[in-house]
Amino acid sequence: MSGVCGFLGDDRTALLEQMSAAIAHRGPDVASSWFDPAHRVGLAHRLLACQQGSAGEAQPVPNAGGTVRMGCDGTLFDRAAQARWLEGRGRSLALGTGDAALLLALYDEKGLAFLEDVNGAFALALWDSARRRLLLARDHVGMRPLYYWQDGPRIYFASELKALTRIPELSRSLDLEVLPMYLRFLWVPGPATMLRGVRKVEPGHQVVWEDGRLTSRRWFAMQWSPDETVTPREWAEEARSTLHDAVRRQSSSTRSLGSFLSGGMDTSSIVACLRAQRPGEDLRVYTAAPDGAAMSREGFGDDCVFAKLVARHFDLTLRSFAFDAAQVSHLPEAVFHMDEPDADPAILACYGVGRLARADGIDVLLSGAGGDESFFGYRSHIAYRAYERLDWLPPAACRAVFSLSSRASARVLGADAWLPRRLRKFGNGLAARGLARHLELVDWSSAAARATLLRPEVLREIQDRTPDCFGAYWQGFDGTGEINRHTWLLLLTFLGAHDLVYNDKTCMANGVEVRMPFLDREVLRLVARIPEGQKLHRGMRKFVLRSAMSPGMPEGLFDRRKTPFAAPLRSWLKRDLQPLVTEMVSERRVVGRGLFDLPGIRRVLADNDANRADHSYLVYALLTLEIWQETFIDRPGVRLQA
């Protein structure tokens, strides 16, 4: 695990070192850089040595002819297979050849197609002097981040956005066009960021500068072709074998390995594979322990009880911390490390796990990220199956009936109860079609609430519209099945721009690399072949994974309601966080920023406090955005004190 940064068209080597220093936490073991004065190209690399018995690979690495240089943040999981292919092409690799050098050899052989068969988690930057080509790329689902900024003929790039704030010419201003996206999803999808002009390399994409032009292309393709000839038992056996292989690939040769363990199906499956592969070894697992009563009020169970059960069953050493409202004191440092505003309190849970693991000397954590997407574990998957049976109903009538039901239940239970929330969202999805249905199910606010918040002058300047990336991802789906298509979008948006980003950054802030076996390319190839009716069988989510991993698990572990890796945010906001919210959305701050309408904010807060509406995540989004602006707009990516 590591970090990369650099530029094209600049000769300030001191700036290169400043950018590298900004991401030192990603690679505390080794810092190195390279500068080509002839082409005015600079590459810098930071290394966290996670491989057993190795100090790591010195980067940026050159190819044999010295015409190409690469800096790579990440790990290949199929390096042996790729090395064999290269040797078959007559390329002999020296003993101890690192992942970057291996990728560079693949580039020499295949050109821009060199990533199409690679299985790994990476973000890379490559300079090809012979072709005068700069290449930036992320792995198939975006497990490692990468940002860039173009300033005329100059291009700057870095693993984390904060490194780009070291560039004096970068104007640190908020992108108004992106603001509605953030208020809608709680994070920013696609290539945009909240910092004007700064872009993300999208998951599974390459950004190429060549012949004076900068272009982005998707290199990762996933074909969803269900195989109806395979029996449920055969699917379960193949899923169990494939997941075991993915865990083995992603945990081999690490110096010190641990795992998340929430007590849910995904992380429990991963630790079961680990224990089978490492009998007798002291395995450490980590979780956040929220208040069970508060979670129950929000419609969730207490997974920590089950994490303890799984740890005892597999003889694991479980470490946990109290995930209560006091953890919000870490929000300023979490926002600093996230680079972008992201209003999911699970970020604080992940940050706390990273701190615990680092204190134990853990270098690599395995995560269950991607299990819900791959094997159909969300309520939205259930909703899609219900929609198949209800789509004959008139959309307008559906919206009206479910809206009335939601309001009626809110009057009895309160707007923040789980039933009115879920009735409203299900009804909105039922009334929509195509891409609009997916968007309704991932919307965390409403167009009306967003219009209430924003100043009229701001509303006139921007449009609250669907980001272009969703349409591109929707059209780019290759296969059959609307639930599969919904999952494809979740992989590229919810995972690639949010979940994987915070897993990476919060743990790398503590010098810990996160790996995700459920997003191994072999696992994804498998789930793309499993029919929708097997992944979601008779209303049972994750049917194949459940069938595959239940044997050997504690009895009844999987026979319960799903609980996300979340926080009782509604309870926090109405009690513990009131003073912080009051300060962050004070008249001085709101008027000074000029983004939000003060009466509108007060109306949203009052409705939320009185339980007339559930705006909890929208309020948390405002709180997070203000801290982000203090960190990246008022200051050049400087961490605030709690």
PDB file of C-alpha atoms in Angstrom, residues 251-509:
ATOM      1  CA  SER A 251      -4.048 -12.402   2.679  1.00  0.00           C
ATOM      2  CA  SER A 252      -0.913 -14.149   1.449  1.00  0.00           C
ATOM      3  CA  SER A 253       2.549 -12.797   2.337  1.00  0.00           C
ATOM      4  CA  THR A 254       1.267 -10.004   4.577  1.00  0.00           C
ATOM      5  CA  ARG A 255       3.423  -9.075   7.550  1.00  0.00           C
ATOM      6  CA  SER A 256       0.577  -8.645  10.038  1.00  0.00           C
ATOM      7  CA  LEU A 257      -3.018  -9.454   9.116  1.00  0.00           C
ATOM      8  CA  GLY A 258      -6.375  -8.778  10.773  1.00  0.00           C
ATOM      9  CA  SER A 259      -9.986  -8.412   9.722  1.00  0.00           C
ATOM     10  CA  PHE A 260     -13.091  -6.381  10.300  1.00  0.00           C
ATOM     11  CA  LEU A 261     -15.772  -8.406  12.095  1.00  0.00           C
ATOM     12  CA  SER A 262     -19.161  -6.728  12.376  1.00  0.00           C
ATOM     13  CA  GLY A 263     -20.970  -9.989  13.118  1.00  0.00           C
ATOM     14  CA  GLY A 264     -22.812  -9.853   9.792  1.00  0.00           C
ATOM     15  CA  MET A 265     -22.723 -12.401   7.006  1.00  0.00           C
ATOM     16  CA  ASP A 266     -19.910 -10.833   4.980  1.00  0.00           C
ATOM     17  CA  THR A 267     -17.196 -10.348   7.590  1.00  0.00           C
ATOM     18  CA  SER A 268     -18.187 -13.596   9.354  1.00  0.00           C
ATOM     19  CA  SER A 269     -17.664 -15.434   6.057  1.00  0.00           C
ATOM     20  CA  ILE A 270     -14.252 -13.831   5.606  1.00  0.00           C
ATOM     21  CA  VAL A 271     -13.009 -14.746   9.089  1.00  0.00           C
ATOM     22  CA  ALA A 272     -14.341 -18.287   8.616  1.00  0.00           C
ATOM     23  CA  CYS A 273     -12.157 -18.575   5.495  1.00  0.00           C
ATOM     24  CA  LEU A 274      -9.190 -17.081   7.357  1.00  0.00           C
ATOM     25  CA  ARG A 275      -9.497 -19.488  10.267  1.00  0.00           C
ATOM     26  CA  ALA A 276      -9.747 -22.481   7.913  1.00  0.00           C
ATOM     27  CA  GLN A 277      -6.570 -21.345   6.146  1.00  0.00           C
ATOM     28  CA  ARG A 278      -4.673 -20.405   9.327  1.00  0.00           C
ATOM     29  CA  PRO A 279      -5.523 -22.968  12.001  1.00  0.00           C
ATOM     30  CA  GLY A 280      -3.970 -22.240  15.375  1.00  0.00           C
ATOM     31  CA  GLU A 281      -2.754 -18.767  14.411  1.00  0.00           C
ATOM     32  CA  ASP A 282      -3.582 -15.770  16.606  1.00  0.00           C
ATOM     33  CA  LEU A 283      -6.032 -13.881  14.405  1.00  0.00           C
ATOM     34  CA  ARG A 284      -7.182 -10.422  15.469  1.00  0.00           C
ATOM     35  CA  VAL A 285     -10.515  -8.973  14.421  1.00  0.00           C
ATOM     36  CA  TYR A 286     -12.023  -5.535  15.006  1.00  0.00           C
ATOM     37  CA  THR A 287     -15.429  -3.947  15.353  1.00  0.00           C
ATOM     38  CA  ALA A 288     -17.305  -0.857  16.508  1.00  0.00           C
ATOM     39  CA  ALA A 289     -19.827  -1.310  19.326  1.00  0.00           C
ATOM     40  CA  PRO A 290     -22.747   1.154  19.077  1.00  0.00           C
ATOM     41  CA  ASP A 291     -25.445   1.571  21.705  1.00  0.00           C
ATOM     42  CA  GLY A 292     -27.786  -1.386  21.139  1.00  0.00           C
ATOM     43  CA  ALA A 293     -30.895   0.393  22.450  1.00  0.00           C
ATOM     44  CA  ALA A 294     -30.295   3.421  20.222  1.00  0.00           C
ATOM     45  CA  MET A 295     -29.736   1.178  17.191  1.00  0.00           C
ATOM     46  CA  SER A 296     -32.987  -0.651  17.972  1.00  0.00           C
ATOM     47  CA  ARG A 297     -34.920   2.638  17.970  1.00  0.00           C
ATOM     48  CA  GLU A 298     -33.663   3.252  14.429  1.00  0.00           C
ATOM     49  CA  GLY A 299     -34.772  -0.161  13.210  1.00  0.00           C
ATOM     50  CA  PHE A 300     -31.422  -1.967  13.479  1.00  0.00           C
ATOM     51  CA  GLY A 301     -30.172  -4.819  15.609  1.00  0.00           C
ATOM     52  CA  ASP A 302     -27.048  -5.010  17.770  1.00  0.00           C
ATOM     53  CA  ASP A 303     -24.471  -6.798  15.639  1.00  0.00           C
ATOM     54  CA  CYS A 304     -21.747  -6.538  18.267  1.00  0.00           C
ATOM     55  CA  VAL A 305     -23.380  -9.425  20.140  1.00  0.00           C
ATOM     56  CA  PHE A 306     -22.918 -11.571  17.051  1.00  0.00           C
ATOM     57  CA  ALA A 307     -19.355 -10.374  16.478  1.00  0.00           C
ATOM     58  CA  LYS A 308     -18.520 -11.725  19.949  1.00  0.00           C
ATOM     59  CA  LEU A 309     -20.315 -14.986  19.133  1.00  0.00           C
ATOM     60  CA  VAL A 310     -18.344 -15.455  15.887  1.00  0.00           C
ATOM     61  CA  ALA A 311     -15.062 -14.555  17.589  1.00  0.00           C
ATOM     62  CA  ARG A 312     -15.630 -17.204  20.278  1.00  0.00           C
ATOM     63  CA  HIS A 313     -16.713 -19.777  17.695  1.00  0.00           C
ATOM     64  CA  PHE A 314     -13.555 -19.376  15.599  1.00  0.00           C
ATOM     65  CA  ASP A 315     -11.196 -18.607  18.503  1.00  0.00           C
ATOM     66  CA  LEU A 316     -10.420 -15.069  17.345  1.00  0.00           C
ATOM     67  CA  THR A 317      -9.121 -12.146  19.397  1.00  0.00           C
ATOM     68  CA  LEU A 318     -11.834  -9.481  19.136  1.00  0.00           C
ATOM     69  CA  ARG A 319     -11.031  -5.813  19.799  1.00  0.00           C
ATOM     70  CA  SER A 320     -13.815  -3.227  19.910  1.00  0.00           C
ATOM     71  CA  PHE A 321     -14.453   0.357  20.958  1.00  0.00           C
ATOM     72  CA  ALA A 322     -17.593   2.152  22.110  1.00  0.00           C
ATOM     73  CA  PHE A 323     -19.072   3.747  19.013  1.00  0.00           C
ATOM     74  CA  ASP A 324     -21.012   6.547  20.672  1.00  0.00           C
ATOM     75  CA  ALA A 325     -21.582  10.246  20.013  1.00  0.00           C
ATOM     76  CA  ALA A 326     -18.199  11.050  21.569  1.00  0.00           C
ATOM     77  CA  GLN A 327     -16.621   9.651  18.388  1.00  0.00           C
ATOM     78  CA  VAL A 328     -17.823  12.759  16.559  1.00  0.00           C
ATOM     79  CA  SER A 329     -14.874  14.536  18.194  1.00  0.00           C
ATOM     80  CA  HIS A 330     -12.832  12.732  15.501  1.00  0.00           C
ATOM     81  CA  LEU A 331     -14.958  14.207  12.689  1.00  0.00           C
ATOM     82  CA  PRO A 332     -12.536  17.066  11.820  1.00  0.00           C
ATOM     83  CA  GLU A 333      -9.619  14.659  11.360  1.00  0.00           C
ATOM     84  CA  ALA A 334     -11.828  12.187   9.473  1.00  0.00           C
ATOM     85  CA  VAL A 335     -12.980  14.964   7.104  1.00  0.00           C
ATOM     86  CA  PHE A 336      -9.343  15.956   6.591  1.00  0.00           C
ATOM     87  CA  HIS A 337      -8.392  12.412   5.633  1.00  0.00           C
ATOM     88  CA  MET A 338     -11.489  11.901   3.453  1.00  0.00           C
ATOM     89  CA  ASP A 339     -10.594  14.909   1.222  1.00  0.00           C
ATOM     90  CA  GLU A 340     -14.235  15.247   0.201  1.00  0.00           C
ATOM     91  CA  PRO A 341     -17.374  15.849   2.275  1.00  0.00           C
ATOM     92  CA  ASP A 342     -19.061  12.507   2.952  1.00  0.00           C
ATOM     93  CA  ALA A 343     -21.969  12.415   5.394  1.00  0.00           C
ATOM     94  CA  ASP A 344     -21.915   8.779   6.479  1.00  0.00           C
ATOM     95  CA  PRO A 345     -21.191   8.295  10.204  1.00  0.00           C
ATOM     96  CA  ALA A 346     -19.865   4.807   9.383  1.00  0.00           C
ATOM     97  CA  ILE A 347     -16.713   6.680   8.371  1.00  0.00           C
ATOM     98  CA  LEU A 348     -16.052   7.330  12.063  1.00  0.00           C
ATOM     99  CA  ALA A 349     -16.535   3.634  12.845  1.00  0.00           C
ATOM    100  CA  CYS A 350     -14.029   2.654  10.158  1.00  0.00           C
ATOM    101  CA  TYR A 351     -11.590   5.301  11.382  1.00  0.00           C
ATOM    102  CA  GLY A 352     -11.827   3.892  14.913  1.00  0.00           C
ATOM    103  CA  VAL A 353     -11.186   0.355  13.674  1.00  0.00           C
ATOM    104  CA  GLY A 354      -8.107   1.599  11.816  1.00  0.00           C
ATOM    105  CA  ARG A 355      -6.760   3.146  15.032  1.00  0.00           C
ATOM    106  CA  LEU A 356      -7.297  -0.088  16.977  1.00  0.00           C
ATOM    107  CA  ALA A 357      -5.615  -2.190  14.298  1.00  0.00           C
ATOM    108  CA  ARG A 358      -2.605   0.135  14.061  1.00  0.00           C
ATOM    109  CA  ALA A 359      -2.178   0.029  17.845  1.00  0.00           C
ATOM    110  CA  ASP A 360      -1.946  -3.765  17.527  1.00  0.00           C
ATOM    111  CA  GLY A 361       0.690  -3.514  14.782  1.00  0.00           C
ATOM    112  CA  ILE A 362      -1.672  -4.693  12.039  1.00  0.00           C
ATOM    113  CA  ASP A 363      -0.622  -3.740   8.487  1.00  0.00           C
ATOM    114  CA  VAL A 364      -3.527  -5.223   6.493  1.00  0.00           C
ATOM    115  CA  LEU A 365      -7.230  -5.574   7.327  1.00  0.00           C
ATOM    116  CA  LEU A 366      -9.682  -7.658   5.320  1.00  0.00           C
ATOM    117  CA  SER A 367     -13.075  -6.019   4.846  1.00  0.00           C
ATOM    118  CA  GLY A 368     -16.517  -7.324   3.913  1.00  0.00           C
ATOM    119  CA  ALA A 369     -17.096  -4.385   1.546  1.00  0.00           C
ATOM    120  CA  GLY A 370     -18.814  -5.500  -1.639  1.00  0.00           C
ATOM    121  CA  GLY A 371     -20.613  -8.517  -0.184  1.00  0.00           C
ATOM    122  CA  ASP A 372     -24.012  -6.812  -0.195  1.00  0.00           C
ATOM    123  CA  GLU A 373     -23.581  -5.572  -3.752  1.00  0.00           C
ATOM    124  CA  SER A 374     -22.215  -8.848  -5.120  1.00  0.00           C
ATOM    125  CA  PHE A 375     -24.706 -11.239  -3.541  1.00  0.00           C
ATOM    126  CA  PHE A 376     -27.824  -8.989  -3.306  1.00  0.00           C
ATOM    127  CA  GLY A 377     -27.877  -8.003   0.355  1.00  0.00           C
ATOM    128  CA  TYR A 378     -29.697  -4.653   0.351  1.00  0.00           C
ATOM    129  CA  ARG A 379     -33.333  -3.756   0.896  1.00  0.00           C
ATOM    130  CA  SER A 380     -33.177  -2.182  -2.563  1.00  0.00           C
ATOM    131  CA  HIS A 381     -32.629  -5.648  -4.033  1.00  0.00           C
ATOM    132  CA  ILE A 382     -35.782  -6.853  -2.281  1.00  0.00           C
ATOM    133  CA  ALA A 383     -37.615  -3.763  -3.550  1.00  0.00           C
ATOM    134  CA  TYR A 384     -36.621  -4.477  -7.150  1.00  0.00           C
ATOM    135  CA  ARG A 385     -37.995  -8.008  -6.898  1.00  0.00           C
ATOM    136  CA  ALA A 386     -41.280  -6.622  -5.499  1.00  0.00           C
ATOM    137  CA  TYR A 387     -41.449  -4.060  -8.287  1.00  0.00           C
ATOM    138  CA  GLU A 388     -41.385  -6.871 -10.863  1.00  0.00           C
ATOM    139  CA  ARG A 389     -44.741  -8.017  -9.479  1.00  0.00           C
ATOM    140  CA  LEU A 390     -46.238  -4.534  -9.000  1.00  0.00           C
ATOM    141  CA  ASP A 391     -45.178  -2.637 -12.124  1.00  0.00           C
ATOM    142  CA  TRP A 392     -48.633  -3.104 -13.653  1.00  0.00           C
ATOM    143  CA  LEU A 393     -49.992  -0.573 -11.152  1.00  0.00           C
ATOM    144  CA  PRO A 394     -50.381   3.096 -12.242  1.00  0.00           C
ATOM    145  CA  PRO A 395     -47.243   4.985 -11.087  1.00  0.00           C
ATOM    146  CA  ALA A 396     -49.107   8.103  -9.907  1.00  0.00           C
ATOM    147  CA  ALA A 397     -51.477   6.036  -7.782  1.00  0.00           C
ATOM    148  CA  CYS A 398     -48.556   4.110  -6.271  1.00  0.00           C
ATOM    149  CA  ARG A 399     -46.766   7.276  -5.250  1.00  0.00           C
ATOM    150  CA  ALA A 400     -49.927   8.716  -3.733  1.00  0.00           C
ATOM    151  CA  VAL A 401     -50.832   5.563  -1.757  1.00  0.00           C
ATOM    152  CA  PHE A 402     -47.369   5.057  -0.304  1.00  0.00           C
ATOM    153  CA  SER A 403     -46.961   8.756   0.428  1.00  0.00           C
ATOM    154  CA  LEU A 404     -50.230   8.743   2.379  1.00  0.00           C
ATOM    155  CA  SER A 405     -49.183   5.568   4.211  1.00  0.00           C
ATOM    156  CA  SER A 406     -45.819   7.092   5.063  1.00  0.00           C
ATOM    157  CA  ARG A 407     -47.382  10.281   6.417  1.00  0.00           C
ATOM    158  CA  ALA A 408     -49.977   8.355   8.414  1.00  0.00           C
ATOM    159  CA  SER A 409     -47.377   6.120  10.037  1.00  0.00           C
ATOM    160  CA  ALA A 410     -45.162   9.158  10.733  1.00  0.00           C
ATOM    161  CA  ARG A 411     -47.995  10.834  12.638  1.00  0.00           C
ATOM    162  CA  VAL A 412     -48.271   7.786  14.876  1.00  0.00           C
ATOM    163  CA  LEU A 413     -44.632   6.670  15.159  1.00  0.00           C
ATOM    164  CA  GLY A 414     -42.719   9.869  14.379  1.00  0.00           C
ATOM    165  CA  ALA A 415     -41.065  10.800  11.100  1.00  0.00           C
ATOM    166  CA  ASP A 416     -37.740   9.293  12.172  1.00  0.00           C
ATOM    167  CA  ALA A 417     -39.209   5.798  12.710  1.00  0.00           C
ATOM    168  CA  TRP A 418     -38.071   3.208  10.211  1.00  0.00           C
ATOM    169  CA  LEU A 419     -41.548   2.373   8.832  1.00  0.00           C
ATOM    170  CA  PRO A 420     -42.503   5.784   7.353  1.00  0.00           C
ATOM    171  CA  ARG A 421     -38.994   6.186   5.923  1.00  0.00           C
ATOM    172  CA  ARG A 422     -39.103   2.853   4.151  1.00  0.00           C
ATOM    173  CA  LEU A 423     -42.690   3.230   2.946  1.00  0.00           C
ATOM    174  CA  ARG A 424     -41.843   6.572   1.358  1.00  0.00           C
ATOM    175  CA  LYS A 425     -38.709   5.298  -0.369  1.00  0.00           C
ATOM    176  CA  PHE A 426     -40.365   2.095  -1.599  1.00  0.00           C
ATOM    177  CA  GLY A 427     -43.302   4.059  -3.014  1.00  0.00           C
ATOM    178  CA  ASN A 428     -41.055   6.557  -4.780  1.00  0.00           C
ATOM    179  CA  GLY A 429     -39.167   3.691  -6.393  1.00  0.00           C
ATOM    180  CA  LEU A 430     -42.373   1.919  -7.421  1.00  0.00           C
ATOM    181  CA  ALA A 431     -43.623   5.048  -9.164  1.00  0.00           C
ATOM    182  CA  ALA A 432     -40.391   5.459 -11.124  1.00  0.00           C
ATOM    183  CA  ARG A 433     -38.971   3.519 -14.060  1.00  0.00           C
ATOM    184  CA  GLY A 434     -35.515   2.818 -15.467  1.00  0.00           C
ATOM    185  CA  LEU A 435     -32.622   4.858 -14.104  1.00  0.00           C
ATOM    186  CA  ALA A 436     -35.026   7.071 -12.137  1.00  0.00           C
ATOM    187  CA  ARG A 437     -35.991   4.041 -10.010  1.00  0.00           C
ATOM    188  CA  HIS A 438     -32.383   3.369  -9.037  1.00  0.00           C
ATOM    189  CA  LEU A 439     -31.935   7.036  -8.157  1.00  0.00           C
ATOM    190  CA  GLU A 440     -35.018   7.084  -5.922  1.00  0.00           C
ATOM    191  CA  LEU A 441     -33.636   4.164  -3.923  1.00  0.00           C
ATOM    192  CA  VAL A 442     -30.269   5.858  -3.317  1.00  0.00           C
ATOM    193  CA  ASP A 443     -31.621   9.365  -2.615  1.00  0.00           C
ATOM    194  CA  TRP A 444     -31.070  10.434   1.011  1.00  0.00           C
ATOM    195  CA  SER A 445     -33.061  13.674   0.897  1.00  0.00           C
ATOM    196  CA  SER A 446     -35.653  15.104  -1.503  1.00  0.00           C
ATOM    197  CA  ALA A 447     -35.738  17.763  -4.193  1.00  0.00           C
ATOM    198  CA  ALA A 448     -38.108  19.798  -2.008  1.00  0.00           C
ATOM    199  CA  ALA A 449     -35.782  19.678   1.011  1.00  0.00           C
ATOM    200  CA  ARG A 450     -32.780  20.644  -1.095  1.00  0.00           C
ATOM    201  CA  ALA A 451     -34.708  23.557  -2.617  1.00  0.00           C
ATOM    202  CA  THR A 452     -35.669  24.693   0.890  1.00  0.00           C
ATOM    203  CA  LEU A 453     -32.034  24.743   1.972  1.00  0.00           C
ATOM    204  CA  LEU A 454     -30.382  26.524  -0.949  1.00  0.00           C
ATOM    205  CA  ARG A 455     -30.529  30.280  -1.433  1.00  0.00           C
ATOM    206  CA  PRO A 456     -32.758  31.381  -4.354  1.00  0.00           C
ATOM    207  CA  GLU A 457     -29.721  32.981  -6.034  1.00  0.00           C
ATOM    208  CA  VAL A 458     -27.847  29.661  -5.829  1.00  0.00           C
ATOM    209  CA  LEU A 459     -30.861  27.716  -7.128  1.00  0.00           C
ATOM    210  CA  ARG A 460     -31.036  29.992 -10.180  1.00  0.00           C
ATOM    211  CA  GLU A 461     -27.367  29.376 -10.909  1.00  0.00           C
ATOM    212  CA  ILE A 462     -27.363  25.576 -10.656  1.00  0.00           C
ATOM    213  CA  GLN A 463     -29.550  22.630 -11.608  1.00  0.00           C
ATOM    214  CA  ASP A 464     -30.539  19.795  -9.280  1.00  0.00           C
ATOM    215  CA  ARG A 465     -30.266  17.178 -11.992  1.00  0.00           C
ATOM    216  CA  THR A 466     -29.071  13.614 -12.383  1.00  0.00           C
ATOM    217  CA  PRO A 467     -25.258  13.514 -12.704  1.00  0.00           C
ATOM    218  CA  ASP A 468     -24.133  12.459 -16.185  1.00  0.00           C
ATOM    219  CA  CYS A 469     -22.100   9.564 -14.792  1.00  0.00           C
ATOM    220  CA  PHE A 470     -25.269   7.677 -13.760  1.00  0.00           C
ATOM    221  CA  GLY A 471     -26.568   7.714 -17.326  1.00  0.00           C
ATOM    222  CA  ALA A 472     -23.204   6.530 -18.653  1.00  0.00           C
ATOM    223  CA  TYR A 473     -23.022   3.697 -16.115  1.00  0.00           C
ATOM    224  CA  TRP A 474     -26.644   2.736 -16.797  1.00  0.00           C
ATOM    225  CA  GLN A 475     -26.021   2.576 -20.545  1.00  0.00           C
ATOM    226  CA  GLY A 476     -22.706   0.786 -20.014  1.00  0.00           C
ATOM    227  CA  PHE A 477     -24.353  -2.220 -18.337  1.00  0.00           C
ATOM    228  CA  ASP A 478     -23.632  -5.369 -20.355  1.00  0.00           C
ATOM    229  CA  GLY A 479     -26.032  -8.208 -19.644  1.00  0.00           C
ATOM    230  CA  THR A 480     -29.515  -9.042 -18.463  1.00  0.00           C
ATOM    231  CA  GLY A 481     -31.592  -8.397 -15.357  1.00  0.00           C
ATOM    232  CA  GLU A 482     -32.713  -5.104 -13.812  1.00  0.00           C
ATOM    233  CA  ILE A 483     -31.480  -6.119 -10.356  1.00  0.00           C
ATOM    234  CA  ASN A 484     -28.090  -6.882 -11.893  1.00  0.00           C
ATOM    235  CA  ARG A 485     -28.121  -3.457 -13.533  1.00  0.00           C
ATOM    236  CA  HIS A 486     -28.982  -1.842 -10.189  1.00  0.00           C
ATOM    237  CA  THR A 487     -26.039  -3.725  -8.650  1.00  0.00           C
ATOM    238  CA  TRP A 488     -23.692  -2.597 -11.447  1.00  0.00           C
ATOM    239  CA  LEU A 489     -24.511   1.020 -10.639  1.00  0.00           C
ATOM    240  CA  LEU A 490     -23.998   0.403  -6.922  1.00  0.00           C
ATOM    241  CA  LEU A 491     -20.546  -1.025  -7.659  1.00  0.00           C
ATOM    242  CA  LEU A 492     -19.467   2.044  -9.623  1.00  0.00           C
ATOM    243  CA  THR A 493     -21.143   4.738  -7.503  1.00  0.00           C
ATOM    244  CA  PHE A 494     -21.967   3.775  -3.903  1.00  0.00           C
ATOM    245  CA  LEU A 495     -18.859   1.597  -3.662  1.00  0.00           C
ATOM    246  CA  GLY A 496     -16.439   3.313  -6.033  1.00  0.00           C
ATOM    247  CA  ALA A 497     -17.123   6.905  -4.916  1.00  0.00           C
ATOM    248  CA  HIS A 498     -18.053   6.330  -1.280  1.00  0.00           C
ATOM    249  CA  ASP A 499     -17.716   3.016   0.562  1.00  0.00           C
ATOM    250  CA  LEU A 500     -14.335   1.965  -0.822  1.00  0.00           C
ATOM    251  CA  VAL A 501     -13.019   5.519  -0.530  1.00  0.00           C
ATOM    252  CA  TYR A 502     -13.681   5.760   3.191  1.00  0.00           C
ATOM    253  CA  ASN A 503     -12.433   2.215   3.822  1.00  0.00           C
ATOM    254  CA  ASP A 504      -9.163   3.142   2.140  1.00  0.00           C
ATOM    255  CA  LYS A 505      -8.638   6.637   3.515  1.00  0.00           C
ATOM    256  CA  THR A 506      -9.693   6.167   7.132  1.00  0.00           C
ATOM    257  CA  CYS A 507      -7.499   3.104   7.509  1.00  0.00           C
ATOM    258  CA  MET A 508      -4.574   4.522   5.526  1.00  0.00           C
ATOM    259  CA  ALA A 509      -4.750   7.544   7.844  1.00  0.00           C
TER     260      ALA A 509
END
